[in-house]
Coordinates of C-alpha atoms in Angstrom, one line a residue:
M1 CA -11.2 -8.7 10.6
V2 CA -7.9 -8.9 8.7
D3 CA -9.7 -10.8 5.9
R4 CA -12.2 -8.0 5.7
L5 CA -9.5 -5.3 5.7
T6 CA -7.4 -7.0 3.0
R7 CA -10.0 -8.7 0.7
A8 CA -10.4 -5.8 -1.7
F9 CA -6.7 -5.0 -1.5
E10 CA -5.7 -8.5 -2.4
D11 CA -8.3 -8.5 -5.2
A12 CA -6.6 -5.3 -6.6
L13 CA -3.2 -6.9 -6.4
A14 CA -4.5 -10.0 -8.2
Q15 CA -5.1 -7.7 -11.2
A16 CA -1.4 -6.9 -11.6
G17 CA 0.0 -7.4 -15.1
P18 CA 3.1 -9.4 -16.1
R19 CA 5.5 -6.5 -16.7
P20 CA 8.3 -5.9 -14.3
G21 CA 7.0 -3.6 -11.5
D22 CA 3.3 -4.3 -12.2
F23 CA 2.7 -5.9 -8.8
L24 CA 4.3 -2.8 -7.2
R25 CA 2.2 -0.5 -9.3
A26 CA -0.9 -2.4 -8.2
Y27 CA 0.2 -2.1 -4.6
V28 CA 0.5 1.7 -4.9
E29 CA -2.8 2.1 -6.7
A30 CA -4.6 -0.1 -4.2
T31 CA -3.1 1.8 -1.2
I32 CA -3.3 5.4 -2.3
P33 CA -6.3 6.8 -4.1
E34 CA -5.6 8.6 -7.4
R35 CA -7.2 11.8 -6.2
H36 CA -6.8 13.5 -2.8
T37 CA -9.5 12.8 -0.3
T38 CA -10.2 14.0 3.2
A39 CA -12.4 11.0 3.9
P40 CA -11.7 9.4 7.3
A41 CA -10.4 5.9 7.6
D42 CA -12.9 3.2 6.8
R43 CA -14.5 1.6 9.9
V44 CA -12.8 -1.8 9.4
T45 CA -9.4 -0.2 9.5
A46 CA -10.2 1.9 12.5
A47 CA -11.6 -1.2 14.2
L48 CA -8.5 -3.2 13.5
L49 CA -6.4 -0.4 15.1
A50 CA -8.6 -0.5 18.1
V51 CA -8.2 -4.2 18.5
V52 CA -4.4 -4.0 18.1
L53 CA -4.2 -1.5 20.9
V54 CA -6.0 -3.9 23.2
D55 CA -4.3 -7.1 22.0
P56 CA -1.2 -6.7 19.7
S57 CA -1.2 -10.4 18.9
E58 CA -4.3 -9.8 16.8
L59 CA -1.9 -8.1 14.3
E60 CA -0.2 -11.4 13.5
P61 CA -2.4 -12.3 10.5
L62 CA -1.7 -8.9 9.0
R63 CA 2.0 -9.3 9.6
E64 CA 1.9 -12.5 7.6
R65 CA 0.1 -10.8 4.7
F66 CA 2.6 -8.0 4.6
A67 CA 5.5 -10.6 4.6
A68 CA 3.9 -12.3 1.6
W69 CA 3.4 -9.0 -0.2
Q70 CA 7.0 -8.0 0.5
T71 CA 8.2 -11.3 -0.9
R72 CA 6.1 -10.8 -4.0
L73 CA 7.4 -7.2 -4.4
A74 CA 11.0 -8.3 -4.0
D75 CA 10.4 -10.8 -6.9
D76 CA 8.5 -8.3 -9.2
G77 CA 11.3 -8.0 -11.8
I78 CA 12.8 -4.8 -10.5
D79 CA 15.6 -4.1 -8.0
P80 CA 14.2 -5.4 -4.7
A81 CA 15.6 -2.4 -2.8
A82 CA 13.7 0.0 -5.1
A83 CA 10.5 -2.0 -4.7
T84 CA 11.0 -2.0 -0.9
A85 CA 11.7 1.7 -0.8
V86 CA 8.5 2.5 -2.8
R87 CA 6.5 0.1 -0.6
L88 CA 7.7 1.7 2.6
A89 CA 6.9 5.1 1.2
V90 CA 3.4 4.0 0.3
D91 CA 2.9 2.3 3.7
G92 CA 4.0 5.5 5.5
W93 CA 1.7 7.6 3.3
W94 CA -1.2 5.2 4.1
A95 CA -0.4 5.5 7.8
A96 CA -0.2 9.3 7.6
R97 CA -3.6 9.4 5.9
L98 CA -5.1 6.9 8.4
L99 CA -3.9 8.8 11.5
G100 CA -4.2 12.3 10.1
L101 CA -0.5 13.0 10.3
A102 CA 0.1 15.7 7.7
S103 CA -0.7 13.7 4.6
P104 CA -0.1 15.5 1.4
G105 CA -2.7 18.1 0.3
P106 CA -4.4 17.9 -3.2
D107 CA -1.5 19.2 -5.3
L108 CA 1.2 17.3 -3.5
H109 CA -0.9 14.2 -3.4
E110 CA -1.0 13.8 -7.1
G111 CA 2.6 14.8 -7.6
T112 CA 3.8 12.3 -5.0
G113 CA 1.8 9.5 -6.6
R114 CA 3.3 10.4 -10.0
Y115 CA 6.8 10.5 -8.5
L116 CA 6.4 7.0 -7.1
M117 CA 5.0 5.6 -10.3
E118 CA 7.9 7.2 -12.2
A119 CA 10.4 5.6 -9.7
I120 CA 8.9 2.2 -10.5
D121 CA 9.2 2.8 -14.2
R122 CA 12.8 3.9 -13.8
A123 CA 13.5 0.7 -11.8
A124 CA 11.8 -1.4 -14.4
R125 CA 14.1 0.1 -17.1
D126 CA 17.3 -0.4 -15.2

């Protein structure tokens, strides 16, 4: 199930360019849609959450993927602390959307996405 959940995500990450911060930019773009949506979580993600509630050990393959992504983000040519801060913000945003926990509305959605991309650009210049 983890493979199904992460296949498209990993394909998007594989398209990252060579510039500092490009892997992080791809991470943001693959996690958060450019435009606000009220669409519910996809069925694979919802099923994964259900499985994890029953048997938390099923989350181990996803933990391994996140560890690999974090390693790659920390080596993306920008300050690893900046990369990690953006990743954690994006992961929290994804979780808020997934669980319906006050994710940003249409105006704030686009502004927040822009802010995160600008933060990556600033880190890449420093």
